[in-house]
GROMACS .gro file of C-alpha atoms in nm:
model
  190
    1UNK     CA    1   1.127  -0.044  -2.250
    2UNK     CA    2   0.829  -0.264  -2.333
    3UNK     CA    3   0.593  -0.097  -2.085
    4UNK     CA    4   0.595  -0.380  -1.830
    5UNK     CA    5   0.734  -0.171  -1.545
    6UNK     CA    6   0.607   0.183  -1.536
    7UNK     CA    7   0.538   0.454  -1.282
    8UNK     CA    8   0.723   0.561  -0.973
    9UNK     CA    9   0.559   0.509  -0.636
   10UNK     CA   10   0.647   0.562  -0.274
   11UNK     CA   11   0.595   0.262  -0.049
   12UNK     CA   12   0.442   0.377   0.282
   13UNK     CA   13   0.406   0.198   0.615
   14UNK     CA   14   0.037   0.224   0.710
   15UNK     CA   15   0.110   0.115   1.068
   16UNK     CA   16   0.352   0.405   1.118
   17UNK     CA   17   0.073   0.634   1.003
   18UNK     CA   18  -0.154   0.494   1.276
   19UNK     CA   19  -0.358   0.257   1.057
   20UNK     CA   20  -0.424  -0.116   1.087
   21UNK     CA   21  -0.410  -0.336   0.777
   22UNK     CA   22  -0.624  -0.651   0.780
   23UNK     CA   23  -0.603  -0.920   0.513
   24UNK     CA   24  -0.918  -1.117   0.441
   25UNK     CA   25  -0.903  -1.445   0.246
   26UNK     CA   26  -1.225  -1.581   0.097
   27UNK     CA   27  -1.323  -1.914  -0.050
   28UNK     CA   28  -1.640  -1.861  -0.249
   29UNK     CA   29  -1.920  -2.099  -0.339
   30UNK     CA   30  -1.887  -2.204  -0.701
   31UNK     CA   31  -2.148  -2.113  -0.960
   32UNK     CA   32  -2.260  -1.796  -0.786
   33UNK     CA   33  -2.239  -1.447  -0.926
   34UNK     CA   34  -1.958  -1.267  -0.741
   35UNK     CA   35  -1.929  -0.956  -0.959
   36UNK     CA   36  -2.142  -0.726  -0.741
   37UNK     CA   37  -1.932  -0.815  -0.435
   38UNK     CA   38  -1.609  -0.745  -0.625
   39UNK     CA   39  -1.744  -0.415  -0.754
   40UNK     CA   40  -1.836  -0.306  -0.400
   41UNK     CA   41  -1.486  -0.394  -0.277
   42UNK     CA   42  -1.325  -0.200  -0.562
   43UNK     CA   43  -1.533   0.109  -0.480
   44UNK     CA   44  -1.469   0.095  -0.104
   45UNK     CA   45  -1.194   0.342  -0.005
   46UNK     CA   46  -1.084   0.122   0.287
   47UNK     CA   47  -0.986  -0.161   0.048
   48UNK     CA   48  -0.622  -0.110  -0.047
   49UNK     CA   49  -0.555  -0.438  -0.224
   50UNK     CA   50  -0.776  -0.687  -0.407
   51UNK     CA   51  -0.658  -1.014  -0.565
   52UNK     CA   52  -0.853  -1.285  -0.745
   53UNK     CA   53  -0.706  -1.637  -0.753
   54UNK     CA   54  -0.781  -1.955  -0.945
   55UNK     CA   55  -0.702  -2.184  -0.655
   56UNK     CA   56  -0.855  -2.305  -0.328
   57UNK     CA   57  -0.846  -1.942  -0.221
   58UNK     CA   58  -1.066  -1.735  -0.452
   59UNK     CA   59  -1.031  -1.379  -0.331
   60UNK     CA   60  -0.801  -1.181  -0.104
   61UNK     CA   61  -0.833  -0.819  -0.004
   62UNK     CA   62  -0.672  -0.580   0.242
   63UNK     CA   63  -0.876  -0.345   0.457
   64UNK     CA   64  -0.710  -0.040   0.613
   65UNK     CA   65  -0.879   0.100   0.924
   66UNK     CA   66  -0.793   0.325   1.214
   67UNK     CA   67  -0.922   0.086   1.483
   68UNK     CA   68  -1.006  -0.280   1.527
   69UNK     CA   69  -1.365  -0.179   1.605
   70UNK     CA   70  -1.390  -0.009   1.264
   71UNK     CA   71  -1.271  -0.330   1.095
   72UNK     CA   72  -1.515  -0.548   1.292
   73UNK     CA   73  -1.806  -0.320   1.193
   74UNK     CA   74  -1.700  -0.329   0.826
   75UNK     CA   75  -1.648  -0.706   0.820
   76UNK     CA   76  -1.973  -0.787   1.004
   77UNK     CA   77  -2.164  -0.577   0.753
   78UNK     CA   78  -1.975  -0.738   0.463
   79UNK     CA   79  -2.051  -1.090   0.590
   80UNK     CA   80  -2.421  -1.010   0.643
   81UNK     CA   81  -2.451  -0.884   0.285
   82UNK     CA   82  -2.251  -1.159   0.112
   83UNK     CA   83  -2.278  -1.463   0.342
   84UNK     CA   84  -2.455  -1.667   0.070
   85UNK     CA   85  -2.150  -1.631  -0.159
   86UNK     CA   86  -1.883  -1.709   0.103
   87UNK     CA   87  -1.793  -2.072   0.170
   88UNK     CA   88  -1.507  -1.997   0.413
   89UNK     CA   89  -1.293  -1.704   0.522
   90UNK     CA   90  -0.989  -1.617   0.727
   91UNK     CA   91  -0.853  -1.291   0.864
   92UNK     CA   92  -0.493  -1.194   0.936
   93UNK     CA   93  -0.284  -0.888   1.008
   94UNK     CA   94   0.062  -0.817   0.877
   95UNK     CA   95   0.340  -0.867   1.131
   96UNK     CA   96   0.630  -0.747   0.920
   97UNK     CA   97   0.685  -0.663   0.555
   98UNK     CA   98   1.006  -0.646   0.356
   99UNK     CA   99   1.041  -0.502   0.008
  100UNK     CA  100   1.237  -0.748  -0.206
  101UNK     CA  101   1.299  -0.515  -0.499
  102UNK     CA  102   1.214  -0.557  -0.864
  103UNK     CA  103   1.541  -0.713  -0.983
  104UNK     CA  104   1.382  -1.058  -0.994
  105UNK     CA  105   1.164  -0.942  -1.285
  106UNK     CA  106   1.462  -0.857  -1.505
  107UNK     CA  107   1.695  -1.094  -1.687
  108UNK     CA  108   2.071  -1.067  -1.647
  109UNK     CA  109   2.263  -0.959  -1.954
  110UNK     CA  110   2.301  -0.677  -2.200
  111UNK     CA  111   1.932  -0.587  -2.220
  112UNK     CA  112   1.890  -0.519  -1.849
  113UNK     CA  113   1.782  -0.156  -1.806
  114UNK     CA  114   1.954   0.069  -1.560
  115UNK     CA  115   1.714   0.225  -1.313
  116UNK     CA  116   1.816   0.556  -1.168
  117UNK     CA  117   1.631   0.667  -0.861
  118UNK     CA  118   1.671   1.038  -0.802
  119UNK     CA  119   1.471   1.096  -0.485
  120UNK     CA  120   1.551   0.758  -0.331
  121UNK     CA  121   1.918   0.807  -0.407
  122UNK     CA  122   1.928   1.139  -0.228
  123UNK     CA  123   1.776   0.974   0.080
  124UNK     CA  124   1.966   0.644   0.044
  125UNK     CA  125   2.193   0.712   0.340
  126UNK     CA  126   1.886   0.763   0.559
  127UNK     CA  127   1.735   0.434   0.441
  128UNK     CA  128   2.049   0.240   0.526
  129UNK     CA  129   2.119   0.409   0.861
  130UNK     CA  130   1.768   0.442   1.001
  131UNK     CA  131   1.658   0.288   1.326
  132UNK     CA  132   1.282   0.260   1.298
  133UNK     CA  133   1.093   0.322   1.623
  134UNK     CA  134   0.792   0.105   1.704
  135UNK     CA  135   0.435   0.230   1.697
  136UNK     CA  136   0.260   0.506   1.510
  137UNK     CA  137   0.429   0.830   1.415
  138UNK     CA  138   0.253   1.166   1.452
  139UNK     CA  139   0.205   1.331   1.112
  140UNK     CA  140   0.069   1.679   1.060
  141UNK     CA  141  -0.137   1.798   0.761
  142UNK     CA  142   0.173   1.910   0.568
  143UNK     CA  143   0.335   1.566   0.612
  144UNK     CA  144   0.014   1.404   0.485
  145UNK     CA  145   0.003   1.642   0.189
  146UNK     CA  146   0.364   1.550   0.100
  147UNK     CA  147   0.281   1.178   0.126
  148UNK     CA  148  -0.028   1.221  -0.090
  149UNK     CA  149   0.187   1.374  -0.365
  150UNK     CA  150   0.468   1.120  -0.330
  151UNK     CA  151   0.241   0.818  -0.305
  152UNK     CA  152   0.181   0.785  -0.677
  153UNK     CA  153   0.477   0.978  -0.816
  154UNK     CA  154   0.799   0.947  -0.623
  155UNK     CA  155   0.987   1.129  -0.900
  156UNK     CA  156   0.813   1.462  -0.847
  157UNK     CA  157   1.090   1.724  -0.812
  158UNK     CA  158   1.133   1.866  -0.460
  159UNK     CA  159   1.076   2.219  -0.592
  160UNK     CA  160   0.744   2.123  -0.754
  161UNK     CA  161   0.643   1.930  -0.442
  162UNK     CA  162   0.727   2.230  -0.222
  163UNK     CA  163   0.511   2.456  -0.439
  164UNK     CA  164   0.216   2.215  -0.423
  165UNK     CA  165   0.225   2.184  -0.042
  166UNK     CA  166   0.320   2.551   0.008
  167UNK     CA  167   0.645   2.493   0.201
  168UNK     CA  168   1.008   2.580   0.145
  169UNK     CA  169   1.213   2.318  -0.040
  170UNK     CA  170   1.441   2.272   0.262
  171UNK     CA  171   1.138   2.208   0.480
  172UNK     CA  172   1.003   1.948   0.235
  173UNK     CA  173   1.343   1.776   0.219
  174UNK     CA  174   1.367   1.776   0.597
  175UNK     CA  175   1.015   1.633   0.636
  176UNK     CA  176   1.079   1.358   0.380
  177UNK     CA  177   1.406   1.274   0.555
  178UNK     CA  178   1.231   1.256   0.892
  179UNK     CA  179   0.958   1.029   0.751
  180UNK     CA  180   1.225   0.801   0.600
  181UNK     CA  181   1.408   0.785   0.934
  182UNK     CA  182   1.083   0.711   1.120
  183UNK     CA  183   0.992   0.433   0.878
  184UNK     CA  184   0.678   0.599   0.740
  185UNK     CA  185   0.839   0.597   0.393
  186UNK     CA  186   0.970   0.248   0.332
  187UNK     CA  187   1.111   0.288  -0.021
  188UNK     CA  188   1.087   0.484  -0.341
  189UNK     CA  189   1.006   0.234  -0.615
  190UNK     CA  190   1.077   0.300  -0.980
   0.00000   0.00000   0.00000
């Protein structure tokens, strides 16, 4: 109601799509200009997450790559360019991630909004009954096109989605259901 929560996204599992996600934590030297480094990170398409902290840890970002070699090349280049700004760093990869929901942001009582989740609700049975296989899942171009549309707007109607990706609605529903079952789609988040 007050604009705090807005948008509807689809939470995807990068690992199931064959990508590796690396988290880099940086402690920066004080009194240096860090803005150019931050701007480069923001513009880099491999960076999927960037956080600035006012603590012992100054900056954290996530790098999504297809191979470990690709990450090493990126990070070596990054360190060579910005070594004078970096006091310390650490690197980690995500072992497992669980979505906790957004209920913790809302107070109990009369003012609590009711969130209806159309697409997620129609696939809810698949979310609760799925047995997620390990490793990457093979996705074709149509699957990737569906994910691209769903990624930032999980409320797009199936009919509209089918028209955009040039498939029948039943095919789109089937593909979304398969990607839910395989764990590529983790959740639909209102």
